[in-house]
Amino acid sequence: MTKIPSLAPQERGPLDHDVRTQIVDAATEHFSHFGYEKTTVSDLAKAIGFSKAYIYKFFGSKQAIGEVICFGCLTTIMTTVGEAISDAPTASERLRRMFRALVKAGSDLFFHDRKLYDIAAAAASGPWPSVLAYEEHIKQLITQIIVEGRDSGEFERKTPLDETANAIYLVMCPYVNPLLLQHNLDLAAEAATQLSGLVLRSLAP
């Protein structure tokens, strides 16, 4: 089975996780109320009672703090996906559930915590390292499913594996990339059903 890369951002500064948690919690609250762009490191310093210089010992920039929050959001999505596909009886059903779960988790984040979703969208426009790792995670999960389907005889074997996986990712991208999903929300649920069906028909041996 292909090893899935970690989404976790690199830490810097003193290994005082209580302080890191305080900073991230304060940032999450500020971002939720005022948005990522309108919140400054000075705002966070005032909220926690630290100096800006002290915060910079732990995080090199506002984006670095946003990376941790984005990592949390994307990890939640991937955990949801993992749970959704864990007991799928076939590779075909695993692919269907994966697409549906990615769309639903992203849509839920958009509607229930829009300002945190905006962090993920900002991260995707970068793209930030957490988003690149998230995209690679999805591509490798697709590859795993294709291999399972080929081994079971569900999927054709003629097309090169990397080409097949990349094509499927490109079909899914407008509905799973945070930056693009916000423009496709009205069609997302329907697309997850219809496009996964189309992809599966194209994979038939």
PDB file of C-alpha atoms in Angstrom:
ATOM      1  CA  MET A   1       0.000   0.000   0.000  1.00  0.00           C
ATOM      2  CA  THR A   2       1.263   3.480  -0.879  1.00  0.00           C
ATOM      3  CA  LYS A   3       2.451   5.553   2.071  1.00  0.00           C
ATOM      4  CA  ILE A   4       0.286   8.659   2.506  1.00  0.00           C
ATOM      5  CA  PRO A   5       2.366  11.768   3.297  1.00  0.00           C
ATOM      6  CA  SER A   6       1.798  13.743   6.476  1.00  0.00           C
ATOM      7  CA  LEU A   7      -0.065  17.030   6.208  1.00  0.00           C
ATOM      8  CA  ALA A   8       1.523  18.377   9.384  1.00  0.00           C
ATOM      9  CA  PRO A   9       3.419  21.699   9.117  1.00  0.00           C
ATOM     10  CA  GLN A  10       6.932  21.952  10.502  1.00  0.00           C
ATOM     11  CA  GLU A  11       7.260  23.431  13.981  1.00  0.00           C
ATOM     12  CA  ARG A  12       9.790  26.052  15.027  1.00  0.00           C
ATOM     13  CA  GLY A  13      10.915  27.665  18.252  1.00  0.00           C
ATOM     14  CA  PRO A  14      10.621  26.352  21.817  1.00  0.00           C
ATOM     15  CA  LEU A  15       8.843  23.031  22.235  1.00  0.00           C
ATOM     16  CA  ASP A  16       6.214  24.503  24.533  1.00  0.00           C
ATOM     17  CA  HIS A  17       3.029  23.016  23.150  1.00  0.00           C
ATOM     18  CA  ASP A  18       0.785  24.792  25.667  1.00  0.00           C
ATOM     19  CA  VAL A  19       1.897  28.151  24.294  1.00  0.00           C
ATOM     20  CA  ARG A  20       1.520  26.942  20.706  1.00  0.00           C
ATOM     21  CA  THR A  21      -1.998  25.787  21.537  1.00  0.00           C
ATOM     22  CA  GLN A  22      -2.842  29.158  23.118  1.00  0.00           C
ATOM     23  CA  ILE A  23      -1.656  31.007  20.035  1.00  0.00           C
ATOM     24  CA  VAL A  24      -3.504  28.711  17.625  1.00  0.00           C
ATOM     25  CA  ASP A  25      -6.698  28.827  19.714  1.00  0.00           C
ATOM     26  CA  ALA A  26      -6.611  32.626  19.822  1.00  0.00           C
ATOM     27  CA  ALA A  27      -5.910  32.775  16.096  1.00  0.00           C
ATOM     28  CA  THR A  28      -8.770  30.400  15.337  1.00  0.00           C
ATOM     29  CA  GLU A  29     -11.162  32.561  17.362  1.00  0.00           C
ATOM     30  CA  HIS A  30      -9.998  35.772  15.665  1.00  0.00           C
ATOM     31  CA  PHE A  31     -10.056  34.258  12.209  1.00  0.00           C
ATOM     32  CA  SER A  32     -13.561  32.885  12.870  1.00  0.00           C
ATOM     33  CA  HIS A  33     -14.856  36.326  13.832  1.00  0.00           C
ATOM     34  CA  PHE A  34     -12.842  38.716  11.665  1.00  0.00           C
ATOM     35  CA  GLY A  35     -11.396  36.595   8.872  1.00  0.00           C
ATOM     36  CA  TYR A  36      -7.840  35.606   8.112  1.00  0.00           C
ATOM     37  CA  GLU A  37      -6.915  38.699   6.109  1.00  0.00           C
ATOM     38  CA  LYS A  38      -8.175  41.194   8.716  1.00  0.00           C
ATOM     39  CA  THR A  39      -6.426  39.568  11.677  1.00  0.00           C
ATOM     40  CA  THR A  40      -2.852  40.627  12.401  1.00  0.00           C
ATOM     41  CA  VAL A  41      -0.186  39.108  14.614  1.00  0.00           C
ATOM     42  CA  SER A  42      -0.589  42.226  16.791  1.00  0.00           C
ATOM     43  CA  ASP A  43      -4.280  41.344  17.269  1.00  0.00           C
ATOM     44  CA  LEU A  44      -3.322  37.860  18.390  1.00  0.00           C
ATOM     45  CA  ALA A  45      -0.633  39.181  20.734  1.00  0.00           C
ATOM     46  CA  LYS A  46      -3.164  41.469  22.448  1.00  0.00           C
ATOM     47  CA  ALA A  47      -5.712  38.677  22.767  1.00  0.00           C
ATOM     48  CA  ILE A  48      -3.255  36.302  24.434  1.00  0.00           C
ATOM     49  CA  GLY A  49      -1.292  38.862  26.405  1.00  0.00           C
ATOM     50  CA  PHE A  50       2.010  38.055  24.692  1.00  0.00           C
ATOM     51  CA  SER A  51       4.335  40.300  22.756  1.00  0.00           C
ATOM     52  CA  LYS A  52       4.579  39.960  18.973  1.00  0.00           C
ATOM     53  CA  ALA A  53       8.231  39.031  19.425  1.00  0.00           C
ATOM     54  CA  TYR A  54       7.280  36.133  21.685  1.00  0.00           C
ATOM     55  CA  ILE A  55       4.733  34.824  19.170  1.00  0.00           C
ATOM     56  CA  TYR A  56       7.392  34.976  16.476  1.00  0.00           C
ATOM     57  CA  LYS A  57       9.503  32.581  18.541  1.00  0.00           C
ATOM     58  CA  PHE A  58       6.875  29.938  17.779  1.00  0.00           C
ATOM     59  CA  PHE A  59       5.555  31.001  14.387  1.00  0.00           C
ATOM     60  CA  GLY A  60       7.528  32.825  11.716  1.00  0.00           C
ATOM     61  CA  SER A  61       4.493  34.587  10.280  1.00  0.00           C
ATOM     62  CA  LYS A  62       0.709  34.817  10.327  1.00  0.00           C
ATOM     63  CA  GLN A  63       0.683  32.317   7.474  1.00  0.00           C
ATOM     64  CA  ALA A  64       2.563  29.823   9.655  1.00  0.00           C
ATOM     65  CA  ILE A  65      -0.258  30.062  12.215  1.00  0.00           C
ATOM     66  CA  GLY A  66      -2.790  29.760   9.421  1.00  0.00           C
ATOM     67  CA  GLU A  67      -0.946  26.652   8.215  1.00  0.00           C
ATOM     68  CA  VAL A  68      -1.624  24.919  11.534  1.00  0.00           C
ATOM     69  CA  ILE A  69      -5.320  25.803  11.376  1.00  0.00           C
ATOM     70  CA  CYS A  70      -5.524  24.808   7.713  1.00  0.00           C
ATOM     71  CA  PHE A  71      -3.785  21.545   8.567  1.00  0.00           C
ATOM     72  CA  GLY A  72      -6.468  20.892  11.185  1.00  0.00           C
ATOM     73  CA  CYS A  73      -9.290  21.567   8.721  1.00  0.00           C
ATOM     74  CA  LEU A  74      -7.795  19.399   5.981  1.00  0.00           C
ATOM     75  CA  THR A  75      -6.935  16.613   8.417  1.00  0.00           C
ATOM     76  CA  THR A  76     -10.556  16.595   9.593  1.00  0.00           C
ATOM     77  CA  ILE A  77     -11.681  16.226   5.980  1.00  0.00           C
ATOM     78  CA  MET A  78      -9.272  13.359   5.328  1.00  0.00           C
ATOM     79  CA  THR A  79     -10.298  11.625   8.554  1.00  0.00           C
ATOM     80  CA  THR A  80     -13.920  11.860   7.431  1.00  0.00           C
ATOM     81  CA  VAL A  81     -12.959  10.402   4.052  1.00  0.00           C
ATOM     82  CA  GLY A  82     -11.029   7.570   5.684  1.00  0.00           C
ATOM     83  CA  GLU A  83     -13.999   6.648   7.843  1.00  0.00           C
ATOM     84  CA  ALA A  84     -16.361   6.791   4.866  1.00  0.00           C
ATOM     85  CA  ILE A  85     -14.342   4.400   2.712  1.00  0.00           C
ATOM     86  CA  SER A  86     -12.973   2.073   5.392  1.00  0.00           C
ATOM     87  CA  ASP A  87     -15.683  -0.576   5.054  1.00  0.00           C
ATOM     88  CA  ALA A  88     -16.510  -0.146   1.366  1.00  0.00           C
ATOM     89  CA  PRO A  89     -16.944  -3.660  -0.121  1.00  0.00           C
ATOM     90  CA  THR A  90     -15.408  -2.855  -3.526  1.00  0.00           C
ATOM     91  CA  ALA A  91     -12.950  -0.441  -5.097  1.00  0.00           C
ATOM     92  CA  SER A  92     -15.793   1.083  -7.112  1.00  0.00           C
ATOM     93  CA  GLU A  93     -17.787   1.816  -3.983  1.00  0.00           C
ATOM     94  CA  ARG A  94     -14.636   3.126  -2.299  1.00  0.00           C
ATOM     95  CA  LEU A  95     -14.166   5.658  -5.112  1.00  0.00           C
ATOM     96  CA  ARG A  96     -17.824   6.741  -4.943  1.00  0.00           C
ATOM     97  CA  ARG A  97     -17.672   7.204  -1.174  1.00  0.00           C
ATOM     98  CA  MET A  98     -14.367   9.046  -1.391  1.00  0.00           C
ATOM     99  CA  PHE A  99     -15.722  11.604  -3.839  1.00  0.00           C
ATOM    100  CA  ARG A 100     -18.968  12.080  -1.870  1.00  0.00           C
ATOM    101  CA  ALA A 101     -17.156  12.412   1.453  1.00  0.00           C
ATOM    102  CA  LEU A 102     -14.656  14.963   0.106  1.00  0.00           C
ATOM    103  CA  VAL A 103     -17.456  17.089  -1.324  1.00  0.00           C
ATOM    104  CA  LYS A 104     -19.668  16.837   1.764  1.00  0.00           C
ATOM    105  CA  ALA A 105     -16.859  17.585   4.230  1.00  0.00           C
ATOM    106  CA  GLY A 106     -15.686  20.591   2.225  1.00  0.00           C
ATOM    107  CA  SER A 107     -19.236  21.893   1.812  1.00  0.00           C
ATOM    108  CA  ASP A 108     -19.958  21.459   5.525  1.00  0.00           C
ATOM    109  CA  LEU A 109     -16.864  23.466   6.415  1.00  0.00           C
ATOM    110  CA  PHE A 110     -17.892  26.206   3.969  1.00  0.00           C
ATOM    111  CA  PHE A 111     -21.419  26.542   5.347  1.00  0.00           C
ATOM    112  CA  HIS A 112     -20.725  25.989   9.047  1.00  0.00           C
ATOM    113  CA  ASP A 113     -17.449  27.873   9.508  1.00  0.00           C
ATOM    114  CA  ARG A 114     -17.070  30.109   6.497  1.00  0.00           C
ATOM    115  CA  LYS A 115     -14.203  32.218   7.807  1.00  0.00           C
ATOM    116  CA  LEU A 116     -12.138  29.124   8.579  1.00  0.00           C
ATOM    117  CA  TYR A 117     -13.006  27.826   5.122  1.00  0.00           C
ATOM    118  CA  ASP A 118     -11.566  31.082   3.793  1.00  0.00           C
ATOM    119  CA  ILE A 119      -8.213  30.103   5.324  1.00  0.00           C
ATOM    120  CA  ALA A 120      -8.282  26.877   3.319  1.00  0.00           C
ATOM    121  CA  ALA A 121      -9.177  28.861   0.192  1.00  0.00           C
ATOM    122  CA  ALA A 122      -6.313  31.302   0.829  1.00  0.00           C
ATOM    123  CA  ALA A 123      -4.020  28.347   1.392  1.00  0.00           C
ATOM    124  CA  ALA A 124      -5.087  26.777  -1.906  1.00  0.00           C
ATOM    125  CA  SER A 125      -4.345  29.997  -3.797  1.00  0.00           C
ATOM    126  CA  GLY A 126      -0.762  29.984  -2.437  1.00  0.00           C
ATOM    127  CA  PRO A 127      -0.572  27.084  -2.472  1.00  0.00           C
ATOM    128  CA  TRP A 128       0.580  26.497   1.096  1.00  0.00           C
ATOM    129  CA  PRO A 129       2.521  23.317   1.938  1.00  0.00           C
ATOM    130  CA  SER A 130      -0.470  21.845   3.815  1.00  0.00           C
ATOM    131  CA  VAL A 131      -2.605  22.122   0.676  1.00  0.00           C
ATOM    132  CA  LEU A 132       0.082  20.557  -1.498  1.00  0.00           C
ATOM    133  CA  ALA A 133       0.286  17.656   0.955  1.00  0.00           C
ATOM    134  CA  TYR A 134      -3.530  17.401   0.982  1.00  0.00           C
ATOM    135  CA  GLU A 135      -3.626  17.221  -2.809  1.00  0.00           C
ATOM    136  CA  GLU A 136      -0.900  14.566  -2.811  1.00  0.00           C
ATOM    137  CA  HIS A 137      -2.842  12.645  -0.166  1.00  0.00           C
ATOM    138  CA  ILE A 138      -5.927  12.585  -2.397  1.00  0.00           C
ATOM    139  CA  LYS A 139      -3.916  11.550  -5.471  1.00  0.00           C
ATOM    140  CA  GLN A 140      -2.259   8.697  -3.609  1.00  0.00           C
ATOM    141  CA  LEU A 141      -5.584   7.550  -2.195  1.00  0.00           C
ATOM    142  CA  ILE A 142      -6.998   7.516  -5.737  1.00  0.00           C
ATOM    143  CA  THR A 143      -3.981   5.490  -6.860  1.00  0.00           C
ATOM    144  CA  GLN A 144      -4.544   2.964  -4.069  1.00  0.00           C
ATOM    145  CA  ILE A 145      -8.181   2.544  -5.091  1.00  0.00           C
ATOM    146  CA  ILE A 146      -7.267   2.065  -8.751  1.00  0.00           C
ATOM    147  CA  VAL A 147      -4.695  -0.603  -7.843  1.00  0.00           C
ATOM    148  CA  GLU A 148      -7.281  -2.389  -5.688  1.00  0.00           C
ATOM    149  CA  GLY A 149      -9.795  -2.241  -8.540  1.00  0.00           C
ATOM    150  CA  ARG A 150      -7.300  -3.596 -11.047  1.00  0.00           C
ATOM    151  CA  ASP A 151      -6.276  -6.407  -8.724  1.00  0.00           C
ATOM    152  CA  SER A 152      -9.918  -7.389  -8.220  1.00  0.00           C
ATOM    153  CA  GLY A 153     -10.732  -7.208 -11.932  1.00  0.00           C
ATOM    154  CA  GLU A 154     -13.122  -4.241 -11.536  1.00  0.00           C
ATOM    155  CA  PHE A 155     -10.980  -1.778 -13.496  1.00  0.00           C
ATOM    156  CA  GLU A 156      -9.160  -1.894 -16.826  1.00  0.00           C
ATOM    157  CA  ARG A 157      -5.385  -2.255 -16.851  1.00  0.00           C
ATOM    158  CA  LYS A 158      -4.415  -0.761 -20.236  1.00  0.00           C
ATOM    159  CA  THR A 159      -4.093   2.904 -19.260  1.00  0.00           C
ATOM    160  CA  PRO A 160      -0.913   3.827 -17.319  1.00  0.00           C
ATOM    161  CA  LEU A 161      -1.620   4.031 -13.603  1.00  0.00           C
ATOM    162  CA  ASP A 162      -0.298   7.571 -13.131  1.00  0.00           C
ATOM    163  CA  GLU A 163      -2.302   8.848 -16.103  1.00  0.00           C
ATOM    164  CA  THR A 164      -5.489   7.251 -14.769  1.00  0.00           C
ATOM    165  CA  ALA A 165      -5.001   8.605 -11.249  1.00  0.00           C
ATOM    166  CA  ASN A 166      -4.205  12.124 -12.461  1.00  0.00           C
ATOM    167  CA  ALA A 167      -7.234  12.186 -14.791  1.00  0.00           C
ATOM    168  CA  ILE A 168      -9.548  11.167 -11.961  1.00  0.00           C
ATOM    169  CA  TYR A 169      -8.025  13.829  -9.704  1.00  0.00           C
ATOM    170  CA  LEU A 170      -8.569  16.488 -12.371  1.00  0.00           C
ATOM    171  CA  VAL A 171     -12.235  15.471 -12.650  1.00  0.00           C
ATOM    172  CA  MET A 172     -12.622  15.769  -8.882  1.00  0.00           C
ATOM    173  CA  CYS A 173     -10.525  18.915  -8.432  1.00  0.00           C
ATOM    174  CA  PRO A 174     -13.276  21.566  -8.940  1.00  0.00           C
ATOM    175  CA  TYR A 175     -15.244  19.958  -6.112  1.00  0.00           C
ATOM    176  CA  VAL A 176     -12.497  19.107  -3.621  1.00  0.00           C
ATOM    177  CA  ASN A 177     -10.017  22.001  -3.946  1.00  0.00           C
ATOM    178  CA  PRO A 178     -11.145  24.626  -1.377  1.00  0.00           C
ATOM    179  CA  LEU A 179     -10.443  27.540  -3.720  1.00  0.00           C
ATOM    180  CA  LEU A 180     -12.549  26.012  -6.514  1.00  0.00           C
ATOM    181  CA  LEU A 181     -15.280  24.360  -4.445  1.00  0.00           C
ATOM    182  CA  GLN A 182     -16.624  27.704  -3.242  1.00  0.00           C
ATOM    183  CA  HIS A 183     -17.568  28.473  -6.873  1.00  0.00           C
ATOM    184  CA  ASN A 184     -19.163  25.070  -7.480  1.00  0.00           C
ATOM    185  CA  LEU A 185     -21.199  24.501  -4.323  1.00  0.00           C
ATOM    186  CA  ASP A 186     -24.589  24.480  -6.066  1.00  0.00           C
ATOM    187  CA  LEU A 187     -23.580  21.524  -8.219  1.00  0.00           C
ATOM    188  CA  ALA A 188     -21.225  19.763  -5.820  1.00  0.00           C
ATOM    189  CA  ALA A 189     -23.512  17.037  -4.453  1.00  0.00           C
ATOM    190  CA  GLU A 190     -24.923  16.209  -7.879  1.00  0.00           C
ATOM    191  CA  ALA A 191     -21.439  16.274  -9.412  1.00  0.00           C
ATOM    192  CA  ALA A 192     -20.096  13.838  -6.831  1.00  0.00           C
ATOM    193  CA  THR A 193     -22.716  11.288  -7.886  1.00  0.00           C
ATOM    194  CA  GLN A 194     -22.704  11.819 -11.630  1.00  0.00           C
ATOM    195  CA  LEU A 195     -18.965  12.290 -12.148  1.00  0.00           C
ATOM    196  CA  SER A 196     -18.015   9.302 -10.014  1.00  0.00           C
ATOM    197  CA  GLY A 197     -20.438   7.228 -12.090  1.00  0.00           C
ATOM    198  CA  LEU A 198     -18.876   8.511 -15.294  1.00  0.00           C
ATOM    199  CA  VAL A 199     -15.355   7.811 -14.025  1.00  0.00           C
ATOM    200  CA  LEU A 200     -16.293   4.286 -12.974  1.00  0.00           C
ATOM    201  CA  ARG A 201     -17.787   3.531 -16.383  1.00  0.00           C
ATOM    202  CA  SER A 202     -14.553   4.694 -18.000  1.00  0.00           C
ATOM    203  CA  LEU A 203     -12.592   2.357 -15.702  1.00  0.00           C
ATOM    204  CA  ALA A 204     -14.622  -0.730 -16.610  1.00  0.00           C
ATOM    205  CA  PRO A 205     -12.537  -3.520 -18.211  1.00  0.00           C
TER     206      PRO A 205
END
